[in-house]
Amino acid sequence: MTLGQTRTAAIPTIKRLPLYLRSLRDLQVQGEAFASSAALAKELMLDPIVVRKDLAITGVVGTPRRGFPVDALILAIMEFLGWSNTTDAFLCGVGSLGRALLGYEGFQLYGLRIVAAFDANPDKIGTKEHGVKIFDVRKMPTMIERMHIQLGILTVPADAAQSAANTMIAAGIRGIWNFTPVKLEVPDTVVIQRVDLASSLAVLSHRLAAQAAGCPLSPG
Amino acid sequence: MTLGQTRTAAIPTIKRLPLYLRSLRDLQVQGEAFASSAALAKELMLDPIVVRKDLAITGVVGTPRRGFPVDALILAIMEFLGWSNTTDAFLCGVGSLGRALLGYEGFQLYGLRIVAAFDANPDKIGTKEHGVKIFDVRKMPTMIERMHIQLGILTVPADAAQSAANTMIAAGIRGIWNFTPVKLEVPDTVVIQRVDLASSLAVLSHRLAAQAAGCPLSPG
């Protein structure tokens, strides 16, 4: 992804953009040149007004009756999300989740390339995992600086999360994709996005149990 | 996890329970018998009032000056989340993300055991991935029925998501952990919990870009 975009949009719109991208790529594969907002809305089960409003932020203009030009819209969304160029990221913590993410090829679609991984375990240092080399975590700061890495993926154990984040930030990382359950304390200039599998599973387990017992969930 | 709980709680509370669990397990390892809500609040950077309110739902009563009994509180939270017994789950779609999740050992901590995986690719069927056997997806319905599986993990490609979900639900699955970008249409009796890595990365990319450009994010 490329940093330095100036346009902005509401979070729900940004979250829907990957959905449009997927539908548009399907249409592209099928050889369709145009996509109507009504058809996109129907496929994604959204209100057509929402679709038109969301896509307006790309600046791509539709043609009456035909809709939006598919190729141009794909490029514009990729550009908007900063996914048209590849961003290099470091991953810190090659435990079971870290290894899993290193093996996830889907990130390439989003312009994310994990170029190196770090761990404190001497048995792991120097080895490769899914083609990505694992370095001594003590080398992370100098490598962040030298390679101008701006994005870090945090998959260390919870008790190491804040200190690993501090190390990343001190060396120049500006965004952290936080897969640990820890709520990180970071300066305002650093962006944190959290994916908490434990919380997600907790909510699922609890909703399943409440459903089984016939109890409505308390509003939250 | 055990189904059939009757107590319920607000979603933010449920999301915080795994955090308390982690802190309490650390205290247990350190040999501490009691945990004060003030100490938990400080460690997790939460308001002590929030901590006390959250933990009240477990029914475990603290002792003045000493705090909550650590062992009892761990058991009560596990019980509340339904994580004290193991739930068997099926995973559908052994692509790169499916493989990654099969390799993630952390689920065991949450009482989740993936007992079988399913795929349509003949090259994968009959093989094992991280010790979990991969079956023909056409066998999934009968296996769900026979083994009384209630939880499905969905990691198929987006265009196969709704149909795989329909198959799971028709066979008796009551909860789906949906890792696809698709908003599934399901009956009211089925619980869906979504983890959308693409949306999460879209928000992170965009916030990073907005931060770099000095733009505040639109509220939304």
mmCIF file with all atom_site columns, N, CA, C and O in Angstrom, chain A residues 1 5 12 14-15 19 22 45 80 83 96 104-105 158 174 177 181 185 192-193 199-200 205-207 213 220, chain B residues 1 5 12 15 19 22 45 80 83 96 104-105 158 174 177 181 185 192-193 199-200 205-208 213 220:
data_model
loop_
_atom_site.group_PDB
_atom_site.id
_atom_site.type_symbol
_atom_site.label_atom_id
_atom_site.label_alt_id
_atom_site.label_comp_id
_atom_site.label_asym_id
_atom_site.label_entity_id
_atom_site.label_seq_id
_atom_site.pdbx_PDB_ins_code
_atom_site.Cartn_x
_atom_site.Cartn_y
_atom_site.Cartn_z
_atom_site.occupancy
_atom_site.B_iso_or_equiv
_atom_site.pdbx_formal_charge
_atom_site.auth_seq_id
_atom_site.auth_comp_id
_atom_site.auth_asym_id
_atom_site.auth_atom_id
_atom_site.pdbx_PDB_model_num
ATOM 1   N N  . MET A 1 1   ? 0.850   -1.192  0.000  1.00 0.00 ? 1   MET A N  1
ATOM 2   C CA . MET A 1 1   ? 0.000   0.000   0.000  1.00 0.00 ? 1   MET A CA 1
ATOM 3   C C  . MET A 1 1   ? 0.878   1.231   0.000  1.00 0.00 ? 1   MET A C  1
ATOM 4   O O  . MET A 1 1   ? 2.003   1.194   0.478  1.00 0.00 ? 1   MET A O  1
ATOM 5   N N  . GLN A 1 5   ? -1.894  9.203   1.113  1.00 0.00 ? 5   GLN A N  1
ATOM 6   C CA . GLN A 1 5   ? -3.187  9.576   0.538  1.00 0.00 ? 5   GLN A CA 1
ATOM 7   C C  . GLN A 1 5   ? -3.689  10.822  1.237  1.00 0.00 ? 5   GLN A C  1
ATOM 8   O O  . GLN A 1 5   ? -3.372  11.072  2.376  1.00 0.00 ? 5   GLN A O  1
ATOM 9   N N  . PRO A 1 12  ? -17.156 2.808   8.016  1.00 0.00 ? 12  PRO A N  1
ATOM 10  C CA . PRO A 1 12  ? -18.000 1.761   7.399  1.00 0.00 ? 12  PRO A CA 1
ATOM 11  C C  . PRO A 1 12  ? -17.800 1.682   5.884  1.00 0.00 ? 12  PRO A C  1
ATOM 12  O O  . PRO A 1 12  ? -17.815 0.600   5.305  1.00 0.00 ? 12  PRO A O  1
ATOM 13  N N  . ILE A 1 14  ? -14.990 2.434   4.281  1.00 0.00 ? 14  ILE A N  1
ATOM 14  C CA . ILE A 1 14  ? -13.674 1.803   4.059  1.00 0.00 ? 14  ILE A CA 1
ATOM 15  C C  . ILE A 1 14  ? -13.787 0.295   4.238  1.00 0.00 ? 14  ILE A C  1
ATOM 16  O O  . ILE A 1 14  ? -13.229 -0.478  3.460  1.00 0.00 ? 14  ILE A O  1
ATOM 17  N N  . LYS A 1 15  ? -14.561 -0.132  5.236  1.00 0.00 ? 15  LYS A N  1
ATOM 18  C CA . LYS A 1 15  ? -14.713 -1.567  5.474  1.00 0.00 ? 15  LYS A CA 1
ATOM 19  C C  . LYS A 1 15  ? -15.429 -2.265  4.330  1.00 0.00 ? 15  LYS A C  1
ATOM 20  O O  . LYS A 1 15  ? -15.218 -3.451  4.088  1.00 0.00 ? 15  LYS A O  1
ATOM 21  N N  . LEU A 1 19  ? -15.163 -5.437  -0.180 1.00 0.00 ? 19  LEU A N  1
ATOM 22  C CA . LEU A 1 19  ? -16.295 -6.204  -0.713 1.00 0.00 ? 19  LEU A CA 1
ATOM 23  C C  . LEU A 1 19  ? -16.570 -5.824  -2.167 1.00 0.00 ? 19  LEU A C  1
ATOM 24  O O  . LEU A 1 19  ? -16.770 -6.689  -3.025 1.00 0.00 ? 19  LEU A O  1
ATOM 25  N N  . ARG A 1 22  ? -13.938 -7.224  -4.452 1.00 0.00 ? 22  ARG A N  1
ATOM 26  C CA . ARG A 1 22  ? -14.108 -8.640  -4.741 1.00 0.00 ? 22  ARG A CA 1
ATOM 27  C C  . ARG A 1 22  ? -15.168 -8.859  -5.832 1.00 0.00 ? 22  ARG A C  1
ATOM 28  O O  . ARG A 1 22  ? -14.949 -9.583  -6.799 1.00 0.00 ? 22  ARG A O  1
ATOM 29  N N  . MET A 1 45  ? -26.054 -7.404  -0.907 1.00 0.00 ? 45  MET A N  1
ATOM 30  C CA . MET A 1 45  ? -27.162 -7.194  0.022  1.00 0.00 ? 45  MET A CA 1
ATOM 31  C C  . MET A 1 45  ? -27.042 -5.857  0.754  1.00 0.00 ? 45  MET A C  1
ATOM 32  O O  . MET A 1 45  ? -27.136 -5.776  1.981  1.00 0.00 ? 45  MET A O  1
ATOM 33  N N  . PHE A 1 80  ? -7.329  4.162   -3.631 1.00 0.00 ? 80  PHE A N  1
ATOM 34  C CA . PHE A 1 80  ? -7.883  4.802   -2.439 1.00 0.00 ? 80  PHE A CA 1
ATOM 35  C C  . PHE A 1 80  ? -7.404  4.106   -1.170 1.00 0.00 ? 80  PHE A C  1
ATOM 36  O O  . PHE A 1 80  ? -7.066  4.732   -0.176 1.00 0.00 ? 80  PHE A O  1
ATOM 37  N N  . TRP A 1 83  ? -3.632  0.159   -1.851 1.00 0.00 ? 83  TRP A N  1
ATOM 38  C CA . TRP A 1 83  ? -3.243  -1.223  -2.109 1.00 0.00 ? 83  TRP A CA 1
ATOM 39  C C  . TRP A 1 83  ? -2.627  -1.413  -3.488 1.00 0.00 ? 83  TRP A C  1
ATOM 40  O O  . TRP A 1 83  ? -2.328  -2.541  -3.885 1.00 0.00 ? 83  TRP A O  1
ATOM 41  N N  . SER A 1 96  ? 2.509   -19.649 17.102 1.00 0.00 ? 96  SER A N  1
ATOM 42  C CA . SER A 1 96  ? 1.608   -20.364 16.223 1.00 0.00 ? 96  SER A CA 1
ATOM 43  C C  . SER A 1 96  ? 0.779   -19.415 15.352 1.00 0.00 ? 96  SER A C  1
ATOM 44  O O  . SER A 1 96  ? 0.572   -19.661 14.160 1.00 0.00 ? 96  SER A O  1
ATOM 45  N N  . TYR A 1 104 ? -0.210  -17.116 5.236  1.00 0.00 ? 104 TYR A N  1
ATOM 46  C CA . TYR A 1 104 ? -1.444  -16.653 4.605  1.00 0.00 ? 104 TYR A CA 1
ATOM 47  C C  . TYR A 1 104 ? -1.132  -15.850 3.350  1.00 0.00 ? 104 TYR A C  1
ATOM 48  O O  . TYR A 1 104 ? -0.634  -14.732 3.417  1.00 0.00 ? 104 TYR A O  1
ATOM 49  N N  . GLU A 1 105 ? -1.432  -16.446 2.200  1.00 0.00 ? 105 GLU A N  1
ATOM 50  C CA . GLU A 1 105 ? -1.057  -15.795 0.941  1.00 0.00 ? 105 GLU A CA 1
ATOM 51  C C  . GLU A 1 105 ? -1.997  -14.661 0.560  1.00 0.00 ? 105 GLU A C  1
ATOM 52  O O  . GLU A 1 105 ? -1.716  -13.869 -0.326 1.00 0.00 ? 105 GLU A O  1
ATOM 53  N N  . ALA A 1 158 ? 1.143   -12.104 24.871 1.00 0.00 ? 158 ALA A N  1
ATOM 54  C CA . ALA A 1 158 ? 0.546   -10.893 25.447 1.00 0.00 ? 158 ALA A CA 1
ATOM 55  C C  . ALA A 1 158 ? 1.525   -10.135 26.343 1.00 0.00 ? 158 ALA A C  1
ATOM 56  O O  . ALA A 1 158 ? 1.616   -8.900  26.269 1.00 0.00 ? 158 ALA A O  1
ATOM 57  N N  . ARG A 1 174 ? 5.033   3.176   12.029 1.00 0.00 ? 174 ARG A N  1
ATOM 58  C CA . ARG A 1 174 ? 3.945   4.137   12.194 1.00 0.00 ? 174 ARG A CA 1
ATOM 59  C C  . ARG A 1 174 ? 2.575   3.478   12.316 1.00 0.00 ? 174 ARG A C  1
ATOM 60  O O  . ARG A 1 174 ? 1.593   4.118   12.693 1.00 0.00 ? 174 ARG A O  1
ATOM 61  N N  . TRP A 1 177 ? -0.465  -3.630  13.228 1.00 0.00 ? 177 TRP A N  1
ATOM 62  C CA . TRP A 1 177 ? -1.615  -4.535  13.150 1.00 0.00 ? 177 TRP A CA 1
ATOM 63  C C  . TRP A 1 177 ? -1.456  -5.468  14.333 1.00 0.00 ? 177 TRP A C  1
ATOM 64  O O  . TRP A 1 177 ? -0.592  -6.340  14.328 1.00 0.00 ? 177 TRP A O  1
ATOM 65  N N  . PRO A 1 181 ? -3.968  -9.785  22.470 1.00 0.00 ? 181 PRO A N  1
ATOM 66  C CA . PRO A 1 181 ? -5.168  -9.293  23.163 1.00 0.00 ? 181 PRO A CA 1
ATOM 67  C C  . PRO A 1 181 ? -4.915  -8.007  23.940 1.00 0.00 ? 181 PRO A C  1
ATOM 68  O O  . PRO A 1 181 ? -5.790  -7.525  24.632 1.00 0.00 ? 181 PRO A O  1
ATOM 69  N N  . GLU A 1 185 ? -0.576  0.998   24.542 1.00 0.00 ? 185 GLU A N  1
ATOM 70  C CA . GLU A 1 185 ? -0.461  2.444   24.769 1.00 0.00 ? 185 GLU A CA 1
ATOM 71  C C  . GLU A 1 185 ? 0.569   2.985   23.790 1.00 0.00 ? 185 GLU A C  1
ATOM 72  O O  . GLU A 1 185 ? 1.751   2.620   23.869 1.00 0.00 ? 185 GLU A O  1
ATOM 73  N N  . ILE A 1 192 ? -3.029  2.091   15.350 1.00 0.00 ? 192 ILE A N  1
ATOM 74  C CA . ILE A 1 192 ? -3.134  0.694   15.790 1.00 0.00 ? 192 ILE A CA 1
ATOM 75  C C  . ILE A 1 192 ? -4.439  0.115   15.256 1.00 0.00 ? 192 ILE A C  1
ATOM 76  O O  . ILE A 1 192 ? -5.486  0.746   15.354 1.00 0.00 ? 192 ILE A O  1
ATOM 77  N N  . GLN A 1 193 ? -4.371  -1.053  14.679 1.00 0.00 ? 193 GLN A N  1
ATOM 78  C CA . GLN A 1 193 ? -5.594  -1.758  14.287 1.00 0.00 ? 193 GLN A CA 1
ATOM 79  C C  . GLN A 1 193 ? -5.521  -3.150  14.901 1.00 0.00 ? 193 GLN A C  1
ATOM 80  O O  . GLN A 1 193 ? -4.536  -3.854  14.746 1.00 0.00 ? 193 GLN A O  1
ATOM 81  N N  . SER A 1 199 ? -11.328 -12.452 21.682 1.00 0.00 ? 199 SER A N  1
ATOM 82  C CA . SER A 1 199 ? -12.557 -11.692 21.931 1.00 0.00 ? 199 SER A CA 1
ATOM 83  C C  . SER A 1 199 ? -13.656 -12.114 20.972 1.00 0.00 ? 199 SER A C  1
ATOM 84  O O  . SER A 1 199 ? -14.816 -12.242 21.352 1.00 0.00 ? 199 SER A O  1
ATOM 85  N N  . SER A 1 200 ? -13.273 -12.296 19.711 1.00 0.00 ? 200 SER A N  1
ATOM 86  C CA . SER A 1 200 ? -14.262 -12.677 18.702 1.00 0.00 ? 200 SER A CA 1
ATOM 87  C C  . SER A 1 200 ? -14.876 -14.033 19.050 1.00 0.00 ? 200 SER A C  1
ATOM 88  O O  . SER A 1 200 ? -16.101 -14.209 18.996 1.00 0.00 ? 200 SER A O  1
ATOM 89  N N  . SER A 1 205 ? -19.012 -17.681 21.311 1.00 0.00 ? 205 SER A N  1
ATOM 90  C CA . SER A 1 205 ? -19.376 -18.717 22.287 1.00 0.00 ? 205 SER A CA 1
ATOM 91  C C  . SER A 1 205 ? -20.560 -18.257 23.114 1.00 0.00 ? 205 SER A C  1
ATOM 92  O O  . SER A 1 205 ? -21.518 -18.992 23.342 1.00 0.00 ? 205 SER A O  1
ATOM 93  N N  . HIS A 1 206 ? -20.449 -16.997 23.569 1.00 0.00 ? 206 HIS A N  1
ATOM 94  C CA . HIS A 1 206 ? -21.484 -16.518 24.462 1.00 0.00 ? 206 HIS A CA 1
ATOM 95  C C  . HIS A 1 206 ? -22.826 -16.352 23.757 1.00 0.00 ? 206 HIS A C  1
ATOM 96  O O  . HIS A 1 206 ? -23.879 -16.673 24.313 1.00 0.00 ? 206 HIS A O  1
ATOM 97  N N  . ARG A 1 207 ? -22.778 -15.860 22.501 1.00 0.00 ? 207 ARG A N  1
ATOM 98  C CA . ARG A 1 207 ? -24.028 -15.685 21.750 1.00 0.00 ? 207 ARG A CA 1
ATOM 99  C C  . ARG A 1 207 ? -24.662 -17.039 21.447 1.00 0.00 ? 207 ARG A C  1
ATOM 100 O O  . ARG A 1 207 ? -25.885 -17.193 21.514 1.00 0.00 ? 207 ARG A O  1
ATOM 101 N N  . ALA A 1 213 ? -30.043 -21.074 25.116 1.00 0.00 ? 213 ALA A N  1
ATOM 102 C CA . ALA A 1 213 ? -30.866 -20.941 26.317 1.00 0.00 ? 213 ALA A CA 1
ATOM 103 C C  . ALA A 1 213 ? -32.102 -20.105 26.068 1.00 0.00 ? 213 ALA A C  1
ATOM 104 O O  . ALA A 1 213 ? -32.922 -19.884 26.958 1.00 0.00 ? 213 ALA A O  1
ATOM 105 N N  . GLY A 1 220 ? -25.068 -3.915  24.033 1.00 0.00 ? 220 GLY A N  1
ATOM 106 C CA . GLY A 1 220 ? -23.734 -3.676  24.520 1.00 0.00 ? 220 GLY A CA 1
ATOM 107 C C  . GLY A 1 220 ? -23.243 -2.299  24.263 1.00 0.00 ? 220 GLY A C  1
ATOM 108 O O  . GLY A 1 220 ? -22.120 -2.025  24.480 1.00 0.00 ? 220 GLY A O  1
ATOM 109 N N  . MET B 1 1   ? -16.091 -25.347 24.335 1.00 0.00 ? 1   MET B N  1
ATOM 110 C CA . MET B 1 1   ? -17.046 -24.519 25.092 1.00 0.00 ? 1   MET B CA 1
ATOM 111 C C  . MET B 1 1   ? -18.339 -25.302 25.288 1.00 0.00 ? 1   MET B C  1
ATOM 112 O O  . MET B 1 1   ? -18.658 -26.177 24.506 1.00 0.00 ? 1   MET B O  1
ATOM 113 N N  . GLN B 1 5   ? -25.614 -22.075 28.388 1.00 0.00 ? 5   GLN B N  1
ATOM 114 C CA . GLN B 1 5   ? -25.514 -21.086 29.463 1.00 0.00 ? 5   GLN B CA 1
ATOM 115 C C  . GLN B 1 5   ? -26.815 -20.310 29.526 1.00 0.00 ? 5   GLN B C  1
ATOM 116 O O  . GLN B 1 5   ? -27.494 -20.162 28.535 1.00 0.00 ? 5   GLN B O  1
ATOM 117 N N  . PRO B 1 12  ? -19.296 -5.570  25.313 1.00 0.00 ? 12  PRO B N  1
ATOM 118 C CA . PRO B 1 12  ? -17.954 -5.082  25.717 1.00 0.00 ? 12  PRO B CA 1
ATOM 119 C C  . PRO B 1 12  ? -17.398 -5.866  26.908 1.00 0.00 ? 12  PRO B C  1
ATOM 120 O O  . PRO B 1 12  ? -16.201 -6.127  26.974 1.00 0.00 ? 12  PRO B O  1
ATOM 121 N N  . LYS B 1 15  ? -16.096 -9.164  25.633 1.00 0.00 ? 15  LYS B N  1
ATOM 122 C CA . LYS B 1 15  ? -14.824 -8.985  24.927 1.00 0.00 ? 15  LYS B CA 1
ATOM 123 C C  . LYS B 1 15  ? -13.656 -8.809  25.891 1.00 0.00 ? 15  LYS B C  1
ATOM 124 O O  . LYS B 1 15  ? -12.520 -9.151  25.559 1.00 0.00 ? 15  LYS B O  1
ATOM 125 N N  . LEU B 1 19  ? -9.234  -10.941 28.422 1.00 0.00 ? 19  LEU B N  1
ATOM 126 C CA . LEU B 1 19  ? -8.129  -10.137 28.965 1.00 0.00 ? 19  LEU B CA 1
ATOM 127 C C  . LEU B 1 19  ? -7.925  -10.434 30.454 1.00 0.00 ? 19  LEU B C  1
ATOM 128 O O  . LEU B 1 19  ? -6.799  -10.617 30.919 1.00 0.00 ? 19  LEU B O  1
ATOM 129 N N  . ARG B 1 22  ? -6.329  -13.802 30.947 1.00 0.00 ? 22  ARG B N  1
ATOM 130 C CA . ARG B 1 22  ? -4.889  -13.813 30.701 1.00 0.00 ? 22  ARG B CA 1
ATOM 131 C C  . ARG B 1 22  ? -4.130  -13.282 31.926 1.00 0.00 ? 22  ARG B C  1
ATOM 132 O O  . ARG B 1 22  ? -3.172  -13.904 32.398 1.00 0.00 ? 22  ARG B O  1
ATOM 133 N N  . MET B 1 45  ? -5.141  -1.283  32.037 1.00 0.00 ? 45  MET B N  1
ATOM 134 C CA . MET B 1 45  ? -5.454  0.106   31.716 1.00 0.00 ? 45  MET B CA 1
ATOM 135 C C  . MET B 1 45  ? -6.954  0.336   31.564 1.00 0.00 ? 45  MET B C  1
ATOM 136 O O  . MET B 1 45  ? -7.418  0.912   30.576 1.00 0.00 ? 45  MET B O  1
ATOM 137 N N  . PHE B 1 80  ? -18.318 -19.117 32.377 1.00 0.00 ? 80  PHE B N  1
ATOM 138 C CA . PHE B 1 80  ? -19.209 -18.117 31.796 1.00 0.00 ? 80  PHE B CA 1
ATOM 139 C C  . PHE B 1 80  ? -19.087 -18.093 30.279 1.00 0.00 ? 80  PHE B C  1
ATOM 140 O O  . PHE B 1 80  ? -20.076 -18.009 29.550 1.00 0.00 ? 80  PHE B O  1
ATOM 141 N N  . TRP B 1 83  ? -15.928 -21.968 28.016 1.00 0.00 ? 83  TRP B N  1
ATOM 142 C CA . TRP B 1 83  ? -14.634 -22.479 27.568 1.00 0.00 ? 83  TRP B CA 1
ATOM 143 C C  . TRP B 1 83  ? -14.101 -23.584 28.475 1.00 0.00 ? 83  TRP B C  1
ATOM 144 O O  . TRP B 1 83  ? -12.994 -24.082 28.262 1.00 0.00 ? 83  TRP B O  1
ATOM 145 N N  . SER B 1 96  ? -5.246  -20.944 2.058  1.00 0.00 ? 96  SER B N  1
ATOM 146 C CA . SER B 1 96  ? -4.106  -20.477 2.840  1.00 0.00 ? 96  SER B CA 1
ATOM 147 C C  . SER B 1 96  ? -4.544  -20.031 4.242  1.00 0.00 ? 96  SER B C  1
ATOM 148 O O  . SER B 1 96  ? -3.867  -20.304 5.234  1.00 0.00 ? 96  SER B O  1
ATOM 149 N N  . TYR B 1 104 ? -3.007  -22.961 14.122 1.00 0.00 ? 104 TYR B N  1
ATOM 150 C CA . TYR B 1 104 ? -2.993  -22.052 15.275 1.00 0.00 ? 104 TYR B CA 1
ATOM 151 C C  . TYR B 1 104 ? -3.369  -22.807 16.542 1.00 0.00 ? 104 TYR B C  1
ATOM 152 O O  . TYR B 1 104 ? -4.507  -23.211 16.734 1.00 0.00 ? 104 TYR B O  1
ATOM 153 N N  . GLU B 1 105 ? -2.368  -22.996 17.402 1.00 0.00 ? 105 GLU B N  1
ATOM 154 C CA . GLU B 1 105 ? -2.596  -23.798 18.602 1.00 0.00 ? 105 GLU B CA 1
ATOM 155 C C  . GLU B 1 105 ? -3.357  -23.040 19.691 1.00 0.00 ? 105 GLU B C  1
ATOM 156 O O  . GLU B 1 105 ? -3.823  -23.619 20.661 1.00 0.00 ? 105 GLU B O  1
ATOM 157 N N  . ALA B 1 158 ? -14.642 -16.422 -1.197 1.00 0.00 ? 158 ALA B N  1
ATOM 158 C CA . ALA B 1 158 ? -15.854 -15.620 -1.027 1.00 0.00 ? 158 ALA B CA 1
ATOM 159 C C  . ALA B 1 158 ? -17.036 -16.158 -1.831 1.00 0.00 ? 158 ALA B C  1
ATOM 160 O O  . ALA B 1 158 ? -18.161 -16.224 -1.319 1.00 0.00 ? 158 ALA B O  1
ATOM 161 N N  . ARG B 1 174 ? -24.985 -24.498 14.344 1.00 0.00 ? 174 ARG B N  1
ATOM 162 C CA . ARG B 1 174 ? -25.735 -23.396 14.943 1.00 0.00 ? 174 ARG B CA 1
ATOM 163 C C  . ARG B 1 174 ? -24.945 -22.104 15.061 1.00 0.00 ? 174 ARG B C  1
ATOM 164 O O  . ARG B 1 174 ? -25.508 -21.042 15.327 1.00 0.00 ? 174 ARG B O  1
ATOM 165 N N  . TRP B 1 177 ? -18.153 -19.188 12.609 1.00 0.00 ? 177 TRP B N  1
ATOM 166 C CA . TRP B 1 177 ? -17.094 -18.192 12.722 1.00 0.00 ? 177 TRP B CA 1
ATOM 167 C C  . TRP B 1 177 ? -16.666 -17.904 11.289 1.00 0.00 ? 177 TRP B C  1
ATOM 168 O O  . TRP B 1 177 ? -16.019 -18.734 10.649 1.00 0.00 ? 177 TRP B O  1
ATOM 169 N N  . PRO B 1 181 ? -15.038 -12.578 3.509  1.00 0.00 ? 181 PRO B N  1
ATOM 170 C CA . PRO B 1 181 ? -15.515 -11.189 3.519  1.00 0.00 ? 181 PRO B CA 1
ATOM 171 C C  . PRO B 1 181 ? -17.018 -11.082 3.271  1.00 0.00 ? 181 PRO B C  1
ATOM 172 O O  . PRO B 1 181 ? -17.543 -9.993  3.158  1.00 0.00 ? 181 PRO B O  1
ATOM 173 N N  . GLU B 1 185 ? -26.293 -14.528 4.741  1.00 0.00 ? 185 GLU B N  1
ATOM 174 C CA . GLU B 1 185 ? -27.728 -14.505 5.071  1.00 0.00 ? 185 GLU B CA 1
ATOM 175 C C  . GLU B 1 185 ? -28.074 -15.824 5.748  1.00 0.00 ? 185 GLU B C  1
ATOM 176 O O  . GLU B 1 185 ? -27.959 -16.886 5.122  1.00 0.00 ? 185 GLU B O  1
ATOM 177 N N  . ILE B 1 192 ? -23.711 -15.808 13.866 1.00 0.00 ? 192 ILE B N  1
ATOM 178 C CA . ILE B 1 192 ? -22.550 -15.598 12.994 1.00 0.00 ? 192 ILE B CA 1
ATOM 179 C C  . ILE B 1 192 ? -21.600 -14.624 13.674 1.00 0.00 ? 192 ILE B C  1
ATOM 180 O O  . ILE B 1 192 ? -22.025 -13.592 14.197 1.00 0.00 ? 192 ILE B O  1
ATOM 181 N N  . GLN B 1 193 ? -20.328 -14.940 13.694 1.00 0.00 ? 193 GLN B N  1
ATOM 182 C CA . GLN B 1 193 ? -19.323 -13.988 14.183 1.00 0.00 ? 193 GLN B CA 1
ATOM 183 C C  . GLN B 1 193 ? -18.268 -13.861 13.092 1.00 0.00 ? 193 GLN B C  1
ATOM 184 O O  . GLN B 1 193 ? -17.733 -14.860 12.623 1.00 0.00 ? 193 GLN B O  1
ATOM 185 N N  . SER B 1 199 ? -11.022 -6.189  5.689  1.00 0.00 ? 199 SER B N  1
ATOM 186 C CA . SER B 1 199 ? -11.584 -4.931  6.183  1.00 0.00 ? 199 SER B CA 1
ATOM 187 C C  . SER B 1 199 ? -10.672 -4.307  7.229  1.00 0.00 ? 199 SER B C  1
ATOM 188 O O  . SER B 1 199 ? -10.480 -3.093  7.256  1.00 0.00 ? 199 SER B O  1
ATOM 189 N N  . SER B 1 200 ? -10.133 -5.157  8.092  1.00 0.00 ? 200 SER B N  1
ATOM 190 C CA . SER B 1 200 ? -9.264  -4.648  9.153  1.00 0.00 ? 200 SER B CA 1
ATOM 191 C C  . SER B 1 200 ? -8.027  -3.985  8.550  1.00 0.00 ? 200 SER B C  1
ATOM 192 O O  . SER B 1 200 ? -7.625  -2.891  8.948  1.00 0.00 ? 200 SER B O  1
ATOM 193 N N  . SER B 1 205 ? -4.703  0.583   6.640  1.00 0.00 ? 205 SER B N  1
ATOM 194 C CA . SER B 1 205 ? -4.017  1.259   5.526  1.00 0.00 ? 205 SER B CA 1
ATOM 195 C C  . SER B 1 205 ? -4.512  2.687   5.405  1.00 0.00 ? 205 SER B C  1
ATOM 196 O O  . SER B 1 205 ? -3.742  3.632   5.254  1.00 0.00 ? 205 SER B O  1
ATOM 197 N N  . HIS B 1 206 ? -5.842  2.805   5.456  1.00 0.00 ? 206 HIS B N  1
ATOM 198 C CA . HIS B 1 206 ? -6.410  4.124   5.235  1.00 0.00 ? 206 HIS B CA 1
ATOM 199 C C  . HIS B 1 206 ? -6.087  5.088   6.368  1.00 0.00 ? 206 HIS B C  1
ATOM 200 O O  . HIS B 1 206 ? -5.792  6.254   6.141  1.00 0.00 ? 206 HIS B O  1
ATOM 201 N N  . ARG B 1 207 ? -6.123  4.572   7.603  1.00 0.00 ? 207 ARG B N  1
ATOM 202 C CA . ARG B 1 207 ? -5.806  5.443   8.748  1.00 0.00 ? 207 ARG B CA 1
ATOM 203 C C  . ARG B 1 207 ? -4.340  5.863   8.711  1.00 0.00 ? 207 ARG B C  1
ATOM 204 O O  . ARG B 1 207 ? -4.009  7.004   9.018  1.00 0.00 ? 207 ARG B O  1
ATOM 205 N N  . LEU B 1 208 ? -3.464  4.935   8.311  1.00 0.00 ? 208 LEU B N  1
ATOM 206 C CA . LEU B 1 208 ? -2.044  5.255   8.175  1.00 0.00 ? 208 LEU B CA 1
ATOM 207 C C  . LEU B 1 208 ? -1.848  6.368   7.143  1.00 0.00 ? 208 LEU B C  1
ATOM 208 O O  . LEU B 1 208 ? -1.106  7.316   7.378  1.00 0.00 ? 208 LEU B O  1
ATOM 209 N N  . ALA B 1 213 ? -0.912  12.094  5.849  1.00 0.00 ? 213 ALA B N  1
ATOM 210 C CA . ALA B 1 213 ? -1.297  13.316  5.154  1.00 0.00 ? 213 ALA B CA 1
ATOM 211 C C  . ALA B 1 213 ? -1.784  14.391  6.126  1.00 0.00 ? 213 ALA B C  1
ATOM 212 O O  . ALA B 1 213 ? -2.143  15.483  5.721  1.00 0.00 ? 213 ALA B O  1
ATOM 213 N N  . GLY B 1 220 ? -17.476 7.982   11.760 1.00 0.00 ? 220 GLY B N  1
ATOM 214 C CA . GLY B 1 220 ? -18.426 7.187   10.996 1.00 0.00 ? 220 GLY B CA 1
ATOM 215 C C  . GLY B 1 220 ? -18.417 5.776   11.405 1.00 0.00 ? 220 GLY B C  1
ATOM 216 O O  . GLY B 1 220 ? -18.951 4.956   10.749 1.00 0.00 ? 220 GLY B O  1
#
